CSV table of C-alpha atoms and ligand atoms in Angstrom, one decimal:
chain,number,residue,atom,x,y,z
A,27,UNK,CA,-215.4,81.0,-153.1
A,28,UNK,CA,-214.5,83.7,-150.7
A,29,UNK,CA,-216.4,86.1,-152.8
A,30,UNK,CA,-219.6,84.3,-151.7
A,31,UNK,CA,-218.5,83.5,-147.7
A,32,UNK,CA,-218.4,87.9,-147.8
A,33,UNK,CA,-221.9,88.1,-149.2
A,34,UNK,CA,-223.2,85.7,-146.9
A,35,UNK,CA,-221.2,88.1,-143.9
A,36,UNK,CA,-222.3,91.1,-145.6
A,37,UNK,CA,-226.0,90.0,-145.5
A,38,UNK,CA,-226.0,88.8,-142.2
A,39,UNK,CA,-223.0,90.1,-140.5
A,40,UNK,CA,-223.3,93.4,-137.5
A,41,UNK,CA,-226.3,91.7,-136.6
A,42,UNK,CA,-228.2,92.3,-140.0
A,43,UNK,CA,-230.8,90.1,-141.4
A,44,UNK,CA,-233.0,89.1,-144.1
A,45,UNK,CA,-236.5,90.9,-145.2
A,46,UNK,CA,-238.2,87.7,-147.0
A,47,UNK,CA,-240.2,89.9,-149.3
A,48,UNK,CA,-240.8,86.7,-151.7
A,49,UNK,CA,-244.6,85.2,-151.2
A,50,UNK,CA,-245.8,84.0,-154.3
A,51,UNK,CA,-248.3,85.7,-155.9
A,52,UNK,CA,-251.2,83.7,-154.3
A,53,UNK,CA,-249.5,84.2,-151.0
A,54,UNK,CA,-249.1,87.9,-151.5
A,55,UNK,CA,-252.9,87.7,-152.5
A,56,UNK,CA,-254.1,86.3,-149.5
A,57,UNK,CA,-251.9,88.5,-147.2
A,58,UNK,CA,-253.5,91.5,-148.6
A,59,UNK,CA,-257.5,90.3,-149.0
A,60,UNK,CA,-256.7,89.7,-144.9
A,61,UNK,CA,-256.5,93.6,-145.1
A,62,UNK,CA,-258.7,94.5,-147.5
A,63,UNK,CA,-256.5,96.0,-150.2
A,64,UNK,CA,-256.7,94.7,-153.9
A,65,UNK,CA,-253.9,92.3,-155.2
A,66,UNK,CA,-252.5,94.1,-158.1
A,67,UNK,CA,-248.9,94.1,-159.6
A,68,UNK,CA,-249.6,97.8,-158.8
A,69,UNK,CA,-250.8,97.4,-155.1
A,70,UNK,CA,-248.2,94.5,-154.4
A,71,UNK,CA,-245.2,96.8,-155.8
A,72,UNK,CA,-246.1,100.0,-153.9
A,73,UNK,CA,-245.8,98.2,-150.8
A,74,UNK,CA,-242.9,96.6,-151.1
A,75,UNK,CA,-241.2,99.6,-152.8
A,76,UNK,CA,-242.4,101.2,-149.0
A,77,UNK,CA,-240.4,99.1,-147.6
A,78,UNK,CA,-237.5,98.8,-149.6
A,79,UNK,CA,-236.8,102.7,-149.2
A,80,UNK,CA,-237.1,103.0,-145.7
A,81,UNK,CA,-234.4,103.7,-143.6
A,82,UNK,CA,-234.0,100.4,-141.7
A,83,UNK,CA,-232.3,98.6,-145.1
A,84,UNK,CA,-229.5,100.7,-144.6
A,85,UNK,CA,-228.8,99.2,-141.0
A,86,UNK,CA,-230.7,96.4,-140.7
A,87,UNK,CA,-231.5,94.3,-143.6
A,88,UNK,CA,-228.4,92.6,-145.1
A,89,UNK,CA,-230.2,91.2,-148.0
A,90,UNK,CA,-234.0,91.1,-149.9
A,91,UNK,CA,-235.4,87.5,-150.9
A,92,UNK,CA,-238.0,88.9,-154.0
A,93,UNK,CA,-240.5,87.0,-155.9
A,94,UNK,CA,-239.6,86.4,-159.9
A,95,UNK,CA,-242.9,89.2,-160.4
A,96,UNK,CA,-240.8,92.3,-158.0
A,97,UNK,CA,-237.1,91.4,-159.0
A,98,UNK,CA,-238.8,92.7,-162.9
A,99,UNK,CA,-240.5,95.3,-161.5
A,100,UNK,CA,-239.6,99.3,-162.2
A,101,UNK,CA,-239.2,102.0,-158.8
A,102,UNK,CA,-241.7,105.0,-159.2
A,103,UNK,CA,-238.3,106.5,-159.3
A,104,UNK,CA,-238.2,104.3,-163.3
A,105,UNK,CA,-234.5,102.2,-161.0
A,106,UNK,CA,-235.1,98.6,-161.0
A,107,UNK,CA,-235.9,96.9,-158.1
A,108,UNK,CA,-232.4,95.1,-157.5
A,109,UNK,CA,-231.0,98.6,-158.2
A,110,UNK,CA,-233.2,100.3,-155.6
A,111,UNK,CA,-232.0,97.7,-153.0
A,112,UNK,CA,-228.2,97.7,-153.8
A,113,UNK,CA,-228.5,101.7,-153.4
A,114,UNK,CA,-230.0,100.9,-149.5
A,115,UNK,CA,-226.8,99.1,-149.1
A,116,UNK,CA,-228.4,95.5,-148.8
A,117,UNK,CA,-228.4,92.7,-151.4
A,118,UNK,CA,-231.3,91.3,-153.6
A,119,UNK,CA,-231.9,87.4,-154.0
A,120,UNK,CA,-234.6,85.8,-155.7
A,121,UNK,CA,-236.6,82.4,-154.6
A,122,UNK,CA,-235.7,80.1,-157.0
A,123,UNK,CA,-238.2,77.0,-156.9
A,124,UNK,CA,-241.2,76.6,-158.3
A,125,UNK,CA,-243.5,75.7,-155.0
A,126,UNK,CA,-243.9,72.3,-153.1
A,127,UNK,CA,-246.3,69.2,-154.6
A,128,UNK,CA,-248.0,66.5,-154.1
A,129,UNK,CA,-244.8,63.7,-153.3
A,130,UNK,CA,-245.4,60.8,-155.6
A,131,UNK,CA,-244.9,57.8,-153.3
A,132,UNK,CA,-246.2,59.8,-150.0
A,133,UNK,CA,-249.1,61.8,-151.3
A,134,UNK,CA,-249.6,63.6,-147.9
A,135,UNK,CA,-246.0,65.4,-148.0
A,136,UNK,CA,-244.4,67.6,-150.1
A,137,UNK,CA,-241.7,67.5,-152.8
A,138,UNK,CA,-240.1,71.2,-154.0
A,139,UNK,CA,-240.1,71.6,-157.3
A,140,UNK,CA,-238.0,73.9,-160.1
A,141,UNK,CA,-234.7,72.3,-161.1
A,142,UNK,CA,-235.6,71.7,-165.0
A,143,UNK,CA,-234.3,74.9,-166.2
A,144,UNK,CA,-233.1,76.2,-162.8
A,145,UNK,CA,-229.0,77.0,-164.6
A,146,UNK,CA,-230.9,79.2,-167.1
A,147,UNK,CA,-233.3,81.3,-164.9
A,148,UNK,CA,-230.1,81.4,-162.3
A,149,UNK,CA,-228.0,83.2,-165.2
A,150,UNK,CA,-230.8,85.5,-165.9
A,151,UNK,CA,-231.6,86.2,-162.3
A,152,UNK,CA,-227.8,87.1,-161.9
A,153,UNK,CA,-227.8,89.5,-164.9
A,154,UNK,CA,-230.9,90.9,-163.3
A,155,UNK,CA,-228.5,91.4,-159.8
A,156,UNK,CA,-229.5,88.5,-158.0
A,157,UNK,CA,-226.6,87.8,-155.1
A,158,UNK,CA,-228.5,85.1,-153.5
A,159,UNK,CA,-231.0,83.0,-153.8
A,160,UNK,CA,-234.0,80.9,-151.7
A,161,UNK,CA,-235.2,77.4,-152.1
A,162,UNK,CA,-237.7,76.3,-149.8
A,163,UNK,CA,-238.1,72.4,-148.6
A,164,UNK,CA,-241.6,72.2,-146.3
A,165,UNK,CA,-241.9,68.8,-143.9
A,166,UNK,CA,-244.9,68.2,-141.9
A,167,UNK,CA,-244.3,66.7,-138.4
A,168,UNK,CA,-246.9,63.4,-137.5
A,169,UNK,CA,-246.1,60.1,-135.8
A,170,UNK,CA,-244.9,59.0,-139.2
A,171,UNK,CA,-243.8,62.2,-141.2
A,172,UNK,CA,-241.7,63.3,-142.6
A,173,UNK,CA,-241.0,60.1,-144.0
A,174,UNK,CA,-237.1,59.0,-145.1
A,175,UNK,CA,-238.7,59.4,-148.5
A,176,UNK,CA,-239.7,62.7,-148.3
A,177,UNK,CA,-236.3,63.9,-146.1
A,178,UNK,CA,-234.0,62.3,-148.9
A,179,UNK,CA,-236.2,63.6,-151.9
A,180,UNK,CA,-235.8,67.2,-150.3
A,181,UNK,CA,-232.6,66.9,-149.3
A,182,UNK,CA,-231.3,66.1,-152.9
A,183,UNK,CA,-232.9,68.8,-154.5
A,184,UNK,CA,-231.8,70.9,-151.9
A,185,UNK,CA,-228.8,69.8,-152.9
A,186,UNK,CA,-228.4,70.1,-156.6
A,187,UNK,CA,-230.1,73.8,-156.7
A,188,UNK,CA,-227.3,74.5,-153.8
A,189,UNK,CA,-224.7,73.3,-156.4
A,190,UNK,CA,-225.8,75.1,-159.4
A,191,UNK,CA,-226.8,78.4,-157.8
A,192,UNK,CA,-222.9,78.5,-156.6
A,193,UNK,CA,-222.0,77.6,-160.3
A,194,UNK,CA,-223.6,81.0,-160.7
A,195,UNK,CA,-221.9,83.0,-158.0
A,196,UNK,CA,-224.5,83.4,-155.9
A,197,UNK,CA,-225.4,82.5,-152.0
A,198,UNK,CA,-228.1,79.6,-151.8
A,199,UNK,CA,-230.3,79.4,-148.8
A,200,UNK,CA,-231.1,76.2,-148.0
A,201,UNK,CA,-234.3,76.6,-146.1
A,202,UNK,CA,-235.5,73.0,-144.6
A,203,UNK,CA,-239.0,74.1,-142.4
A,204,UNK,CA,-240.5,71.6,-140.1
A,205,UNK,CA,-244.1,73.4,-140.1
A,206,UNK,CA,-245.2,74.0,-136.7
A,207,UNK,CA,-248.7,72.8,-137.4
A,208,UNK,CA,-249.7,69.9,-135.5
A,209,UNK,CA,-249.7,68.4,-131.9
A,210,UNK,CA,-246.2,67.4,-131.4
A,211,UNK,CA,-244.2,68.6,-128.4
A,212,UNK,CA,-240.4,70.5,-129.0
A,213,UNK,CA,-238.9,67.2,-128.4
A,214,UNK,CA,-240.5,65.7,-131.7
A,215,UNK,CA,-239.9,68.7,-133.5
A,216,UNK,CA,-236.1,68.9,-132.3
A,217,UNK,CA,-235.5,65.2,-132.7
A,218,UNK,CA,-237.3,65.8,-136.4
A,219,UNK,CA,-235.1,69.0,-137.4
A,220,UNK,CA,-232.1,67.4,-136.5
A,221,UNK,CA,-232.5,64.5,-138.8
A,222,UNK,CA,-234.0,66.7,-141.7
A,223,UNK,CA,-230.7,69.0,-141.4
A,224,UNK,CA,-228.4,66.2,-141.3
A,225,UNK,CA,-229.8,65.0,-144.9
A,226,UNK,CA,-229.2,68.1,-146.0
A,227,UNK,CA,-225.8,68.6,-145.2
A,228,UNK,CA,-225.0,65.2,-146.5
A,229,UNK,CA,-226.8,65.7,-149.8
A,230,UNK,CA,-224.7,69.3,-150.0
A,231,UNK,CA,-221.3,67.2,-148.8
A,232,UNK,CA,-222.0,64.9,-151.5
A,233,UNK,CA,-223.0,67.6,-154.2
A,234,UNK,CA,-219.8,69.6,-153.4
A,235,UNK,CA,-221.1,72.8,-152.5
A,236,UNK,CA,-219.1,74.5,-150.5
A,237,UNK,CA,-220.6,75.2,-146.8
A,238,UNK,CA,-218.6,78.6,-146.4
A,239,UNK,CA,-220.9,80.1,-148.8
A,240,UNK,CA,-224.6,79.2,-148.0
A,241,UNK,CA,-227.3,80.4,-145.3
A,242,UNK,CA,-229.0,78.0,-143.7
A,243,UNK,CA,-232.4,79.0,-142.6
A,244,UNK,CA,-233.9,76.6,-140.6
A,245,UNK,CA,-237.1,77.0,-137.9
A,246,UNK,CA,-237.0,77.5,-134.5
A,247,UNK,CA,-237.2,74.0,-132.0
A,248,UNK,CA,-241.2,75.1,-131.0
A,249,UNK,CA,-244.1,72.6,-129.8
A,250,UNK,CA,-246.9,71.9,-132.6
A,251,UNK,CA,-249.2,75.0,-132.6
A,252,UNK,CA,-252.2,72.4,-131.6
A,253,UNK,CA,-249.7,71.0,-128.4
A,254,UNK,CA,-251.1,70.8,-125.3
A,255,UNK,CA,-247.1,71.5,-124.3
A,256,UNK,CA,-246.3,75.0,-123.3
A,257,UNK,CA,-242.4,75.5,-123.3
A,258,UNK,CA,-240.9,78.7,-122.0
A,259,UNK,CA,-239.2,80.5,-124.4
A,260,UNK,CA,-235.5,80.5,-122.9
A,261,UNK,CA,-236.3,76.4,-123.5
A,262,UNK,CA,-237.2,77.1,-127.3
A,263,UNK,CA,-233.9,79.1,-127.3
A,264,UNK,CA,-232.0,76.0,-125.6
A,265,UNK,CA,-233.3,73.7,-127.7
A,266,UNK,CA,-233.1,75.2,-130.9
A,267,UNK,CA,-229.2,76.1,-130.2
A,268,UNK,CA,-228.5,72.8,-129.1
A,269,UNK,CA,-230.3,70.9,-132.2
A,270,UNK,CA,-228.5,73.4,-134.5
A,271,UNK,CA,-224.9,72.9,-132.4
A,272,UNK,CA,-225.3,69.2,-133.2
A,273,UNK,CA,-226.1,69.2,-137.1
A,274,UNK,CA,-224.8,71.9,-139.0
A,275,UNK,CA,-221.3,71.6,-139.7
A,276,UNK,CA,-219.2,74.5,-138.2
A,277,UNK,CA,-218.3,75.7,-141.7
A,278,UNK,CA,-221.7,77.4,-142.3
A,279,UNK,CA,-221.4,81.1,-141.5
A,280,UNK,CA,-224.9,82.2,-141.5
A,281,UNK,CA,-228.2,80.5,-139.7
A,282,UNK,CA,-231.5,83.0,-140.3
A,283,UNK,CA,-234.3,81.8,-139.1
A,284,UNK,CA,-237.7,82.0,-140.8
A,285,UNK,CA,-240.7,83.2,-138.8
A,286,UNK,CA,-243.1,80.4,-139.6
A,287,UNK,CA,-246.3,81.7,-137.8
A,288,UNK,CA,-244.5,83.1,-134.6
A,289,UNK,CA,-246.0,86.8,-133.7
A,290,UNK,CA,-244.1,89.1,-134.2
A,291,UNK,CA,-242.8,90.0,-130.7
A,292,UNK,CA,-242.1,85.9,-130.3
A,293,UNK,CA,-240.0,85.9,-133.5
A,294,UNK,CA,-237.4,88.8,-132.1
A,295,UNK,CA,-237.5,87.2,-128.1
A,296,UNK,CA,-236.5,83.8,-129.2
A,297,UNK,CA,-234.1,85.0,-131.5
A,298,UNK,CA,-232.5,87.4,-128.8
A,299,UNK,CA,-232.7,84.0,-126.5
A,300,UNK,CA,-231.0,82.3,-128.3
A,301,UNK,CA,-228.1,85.1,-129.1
A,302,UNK,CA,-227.7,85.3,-125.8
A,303,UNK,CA,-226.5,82.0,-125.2
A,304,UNK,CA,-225.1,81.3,-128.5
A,305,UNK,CA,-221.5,80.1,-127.4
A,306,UNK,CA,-220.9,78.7,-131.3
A,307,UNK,CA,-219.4,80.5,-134.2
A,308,UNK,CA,-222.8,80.5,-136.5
A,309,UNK,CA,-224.2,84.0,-136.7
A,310,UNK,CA,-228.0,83.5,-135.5
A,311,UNK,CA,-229.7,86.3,-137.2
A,312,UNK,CA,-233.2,86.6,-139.0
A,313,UNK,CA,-235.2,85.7,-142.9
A,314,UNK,CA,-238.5,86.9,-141.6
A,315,UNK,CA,-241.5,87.3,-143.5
A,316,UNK,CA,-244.3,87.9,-141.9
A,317,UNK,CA,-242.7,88.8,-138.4
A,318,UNK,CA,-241.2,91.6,-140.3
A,319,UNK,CA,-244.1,92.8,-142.4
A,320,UNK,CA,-247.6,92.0,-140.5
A,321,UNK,CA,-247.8,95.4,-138.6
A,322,UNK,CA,-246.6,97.4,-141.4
A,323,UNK,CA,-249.2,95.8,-143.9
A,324,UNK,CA,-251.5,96.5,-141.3
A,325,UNK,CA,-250.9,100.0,-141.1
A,326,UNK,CA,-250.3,100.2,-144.6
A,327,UNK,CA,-253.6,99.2,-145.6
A,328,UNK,CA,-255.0,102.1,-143.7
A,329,UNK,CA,-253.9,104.3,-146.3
A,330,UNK,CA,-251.4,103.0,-148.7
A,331,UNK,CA,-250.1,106.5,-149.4
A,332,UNK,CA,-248.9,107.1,-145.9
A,333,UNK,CA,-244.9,105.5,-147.3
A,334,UNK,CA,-243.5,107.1,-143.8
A,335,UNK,CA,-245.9,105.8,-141.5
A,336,UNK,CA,-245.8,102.7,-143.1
A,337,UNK,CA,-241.8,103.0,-143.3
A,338,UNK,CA,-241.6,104.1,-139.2
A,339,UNK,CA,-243.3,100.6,-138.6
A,340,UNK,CA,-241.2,98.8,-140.2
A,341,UNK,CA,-238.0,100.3,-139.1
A,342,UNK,CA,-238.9,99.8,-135.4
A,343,UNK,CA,-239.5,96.0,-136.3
A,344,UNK,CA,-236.7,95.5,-138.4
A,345,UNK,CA,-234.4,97.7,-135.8
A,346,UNK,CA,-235.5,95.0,-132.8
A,347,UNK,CA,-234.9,92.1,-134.7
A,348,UNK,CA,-231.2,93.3,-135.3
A,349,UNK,CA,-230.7,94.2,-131.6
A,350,UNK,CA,-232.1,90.7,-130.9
A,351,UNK,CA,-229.9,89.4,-133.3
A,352,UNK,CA,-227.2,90.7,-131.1
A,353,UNK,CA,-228.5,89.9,-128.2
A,354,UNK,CA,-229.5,93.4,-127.2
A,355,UNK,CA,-233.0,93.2,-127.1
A,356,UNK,CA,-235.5,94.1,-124.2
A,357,UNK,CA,-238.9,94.3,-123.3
A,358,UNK,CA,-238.4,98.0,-122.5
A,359,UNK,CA,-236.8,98.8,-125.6
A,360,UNK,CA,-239.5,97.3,-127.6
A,361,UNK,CA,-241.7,99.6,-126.0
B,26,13P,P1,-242.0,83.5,-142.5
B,26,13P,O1,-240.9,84.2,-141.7
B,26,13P,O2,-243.3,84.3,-142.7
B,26,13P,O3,-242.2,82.1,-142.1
B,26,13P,O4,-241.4,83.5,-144.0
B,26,13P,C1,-240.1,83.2,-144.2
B,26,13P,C2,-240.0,82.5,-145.5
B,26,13P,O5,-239.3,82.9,-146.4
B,26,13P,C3,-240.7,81.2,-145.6
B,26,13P,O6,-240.2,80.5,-146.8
């Protein structure tokens, strides 16, 4: 199991993150109608390929979550895409489940989906060069969600794809996200967080997966994104540390933090926040999405051949989010 507790440094470690390249088809569809370029396998490749060449994998991004469409998918240079990323110097992973539905017994939440026939795609994922892999529980946050149904249900499934995908030798995130839509305050959302992570890590305990070689990648402690609340953002930093301090065993080598509707400039300050106080073991490092990609899609759209335009956005993102996850960030710097 040491083999996996290296990946897991290796993706996040000299303050390295995670480019979460994976949106589903649909997602990747709506991303780019909101500029204006057609969704093809064609379209969708070219701009990741962009990405994946430019220079910031080599010293920023530890690892590559892709979508089951991109991890098939052949390089204008005829390398597969795994291959292309391994030769930047950062790992590939694949999201593994199958989307969130409709949770029988609580039909406003969410149940993940994708464990009938997860040990076979896992095997062929791995042949494919998979070294990690993503599975994404979503919770909303109300008076009365998310319900002990709907923390247990996730948490087990989080769980048994945990197990299997270190049957398979490879890194699982578990990624539990409180959304941040609503009109909760931080208190709701920390009090929430900390009882949906400490599910999880019971569920994992009890499923024997070993907590030296997993990421966790859990949200940020943020008021609803309808709250009349306005918190600074050295008191998101505070309280996300201090939720994550006090339920996720100090085993776990990794925390990245997904994005989840943050701008872009918010992602990298909290994260920086909350490096500089971060007087735990975890590395606290980043799984962005779209606070890695939205001004690079932007600029890409523009004119999708312009690869080092497109690529010089990109780095300069991707290179702030690793000085924040050092703690090195700075206003001036980002300008
Ligand atoms: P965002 O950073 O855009 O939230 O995406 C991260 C992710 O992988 C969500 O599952």
């Amino acid at each position: 199991m040491t083999e996996l507790y290296n990946i897991a440094l290796e993706i996040l470690g000299n303050g390295k993150g995670i480019l979460a390249a994976d949106e589903s088809t649909a997602t990747m569809t709506k991303r780019l109608d909101s500029v204006n370029v057609q969704s093809t396998s064609e379209n969708r490749l070219l701009f990741r390929e962009t990405l994946f060449k430019a220079s910031a994998m080599k010293d920023c991004i530890g690892g590559v979550i892709l979508y089951d469409e991109t991890i098939k998918q052949i390089s204008s240079e005829k390398n597969t895409i795994p291959k292309l990323i391994s030769s930047m110097g950062s790992h590939p992973g694949i999201k593994v489940d199958t989307g969130a539905k409709v949770l029988a017994g609580s039909s406003d939440e969410k149940i993940t989906e994708g464990l009938d026939g997860l040990r076979e795609r896992l095997k062929e994922y791995y042949k494919l060069g998979a070294k990690f892999t993503k599975w994404r529980g979503v919770y909303n946050i109300t008076k009365d969600f998310p319900s002990k149904l709907s923390i247990c249900s996730n948490a087990h499934a989080l769980a048994r794809y945990s197990a299997m995908v270190q049957e398979c030798n490879m890194v699982p995130i578990v990624e539990p996200e409180l959304l941040m839509d609503g009109d909760h305050t931080a208190k709701d959302c920390y009090q929430k967080t900390s009882e949906v992570i400490k599910k999880c890590f019971e569920e994992l305990i009890l499923h024997k997966v070993d907590l030296k070689g997993i990421i966790l990648k859990p949200n940020m402690i943020l008021p609803g994104n309808k709250s009349k609340e306005k918190i600074s953002n050295e008191e998101v930093a505070k309280l996300t540390l201090d939720c994550l301090k006090n339920s996720v065993p100090s085993e776990v080598p990794g925390i990245a933090f997904l994005s989840g509707g943050q701008s872009e400039i918010e992602a990298t300050e909290n994260l920086n926040l909350i490096n500089k106080i971060n007087n735990t073991n975890f590395i606290m490092s980043f799984s962005y999405g779209r606070a890695l990609q939205q001004s690079a899609l932007k600029f890409w759209s523009k004119n999708i051949q312009d690869t080092e335009g497109t690529q010089k956005v990109f780095n300069h993102r991707a290179k702030m989010n690793t000085l924040a996850a050092q703690g090195k960030w700075s206003k001036e710097i980002e300008n």
